[in-house]
C-alpha cells in the first residue's frame, strides 16, 4: 500500500455519548477525528498525509487546492503545507466579498495565497483553473502539486482505509463491535476509504454516509469512481460496485453550508447534553440525520453505532449570529 506522512494525532479516541445513548436507545460512540490536531484538525489530514507524501517525494514546492470560502479542507491543507515548508495556493468559491473569519482567517494566518472563483466557475472548471495557476507559477520556476476538492481521490481515500483499520484495533481493545458506522459526505473520499476497508477486510458493517449537498445518485457514482481509482492504485481487485455504497440524502436541508433552524437547535441541544460540538456544514447535518433515522426505526435499537466526528469547529463561529435562540 502507498506510504504516508505522520502528521495527525492518531489513533483518535472513541468515546461513548452516555446521555444520547440512553435517550436514543442505541449505544452511540463518537470517533474524535475532530481531534486529529488543532491547526490541521478534522478528517482531511488523514487523506492529506498520503497526498502530501507524494508531493514531497516528487520535489514539489507549492500545493494548490480548492473549496468553499469556509473550507476545512483548504485550511488543513494550508496549515499542513506550511508545517512542511511548502507554499500553498487556495482557489476559494465566493458569492460576495468574503469576511475574514473562521477557516478563511486561518488560511491567511498560515500564509496561503488566495484566489477566488464564482460558484459557476467552481462547478464547471475548478480543475482547469487550478491547472492554469500551476502553469502560471511554473513560469516563475515553481513546481505545483494539485490536490482535488476535499483531497478526495483514490490515494486520499487510503486515509480512511487506515481509519477503519484503526477502528478494528480499537474494537479489539474495547471488546466491542460496531454494527454501524456513520459519517458526513461532502466530496466522498472519507466514505470511500471506509467502505473499501469494510469490503476488503470483510467487516460486514453498515456504513451510512449522510450527504450534505447534492443527492445520493451523485455521490454513489462519485464514490464508486474513487473506489475504482483506489483499486487501480493499490493493484487490488476489490469487486466493489455501487451496491456497496449507502448514501442518505434526506438531510441535506436547504443546501451546502446553509442551515435550517431545526439543525442549529439540534447542534445546541447536543452541545448542552454532551459538550460535543458539531459543525453546521457537515457533522451537525449527519448527526441530525442519524437521530431521525434511529427514531424512524431505520437503525436497529440497542445496536452499536460509531459516529465519526470529522471536525469543522472553525466553521461554526462565522454562524454564531444564527444561534440567537440560545
Ligand atoms: C470535508 C468534510 C467532511 C466530508 O468529507 P468528504 O471526504 O469530503 O466527503 C465531513 N466533515 C467535515 C467537518 C469536513 O470538513
mmCIF file with all atom_site columns, N, CA and C in Angstrom, residues 85 188 278 282:
data_model
loop_
_atom_site.group_PDB
_atom_site.id
_atom_site.type_symbol
_atom_site.label_atom_id
_atom_site.label_alt_id
_atom_site.label_comp_id
_atom_site.label_asym_id
_atom_site.label_entity_id
_atom_site.label_seq_id
_atom_site.pdbx_PDB_ins_code
_atom_site.Cartn_x
_atom_site.Cartn_y
_atom_site.Cartn_z
_atom_site.occupancy
_atom_site.B_iso_or_equiv
_atom_site.pdbx_formal_charge
_atom_site.auth_seq_id
_atom_site.auth_comp_id
_atom_site.auth_asym_id
_atom_site.auth_atom_id
_atom_site.pdbx_PDB_model_num
ATOM 1  N N  . UNK A 1 85  ? 7.020   23.282 5.140  1.00 0.00 ? 85  UNK A N  1
ATOM 2  C CA . UNK A 1 85  ? 7.886   24.224 4.438  1.00 0.00 ? 85  UNK A CA 1
ATOM 3  C C  . UNK A 1 85  ? 7.508   24.428 2.982  1.00 0.00 ? 85  UNK A C  1
ATOM 4  N N  . UNK A 1 188 ? -16.710 12.809 -0.750 1.00 0.00 ? 188 UNK A N  1
ATOM 5  C CA . UNK A 1 188 ? -16.776 11.356 -0.946 1.00 0.00 ? 188 UNK A CA 1
ATOM 6  C C  . UNK A 1 188 ? -15.558 10.548 -0.552 1.00 0.00 ? 188 UNK A C  1
ATOM 7  N N  . UNK A 1 278 ? -20.822 20.037 17.383 1.00 0.00 ? 278 UNK A N  1
ATOM 8  C CA . UNK A 1 278 ? -20.891 19.648 15.971 1.00 0.00 ? 278 UNK A CA 1
ATOM 9  C C  . UNK A 1 278 ? -20.830 20.913 15.118 1.00 0.00 ? 278 UNK A C  1
ATOM 10 N N  . UNK A 1 282 ? -21.344 19.974 8.176  1.00 0.00 ? 282 UNK A N  1
ATOM 11 C CA . UNK A 1 282 ? -21.188 18.527 7.965  1.00 0.00 ? 282 UNK A CA 1
ATOM 12 C C  . UNK A 1 282 ? -21.748 17.691 9.118  1.00 0.00 ? 282 UNK A C  1
#
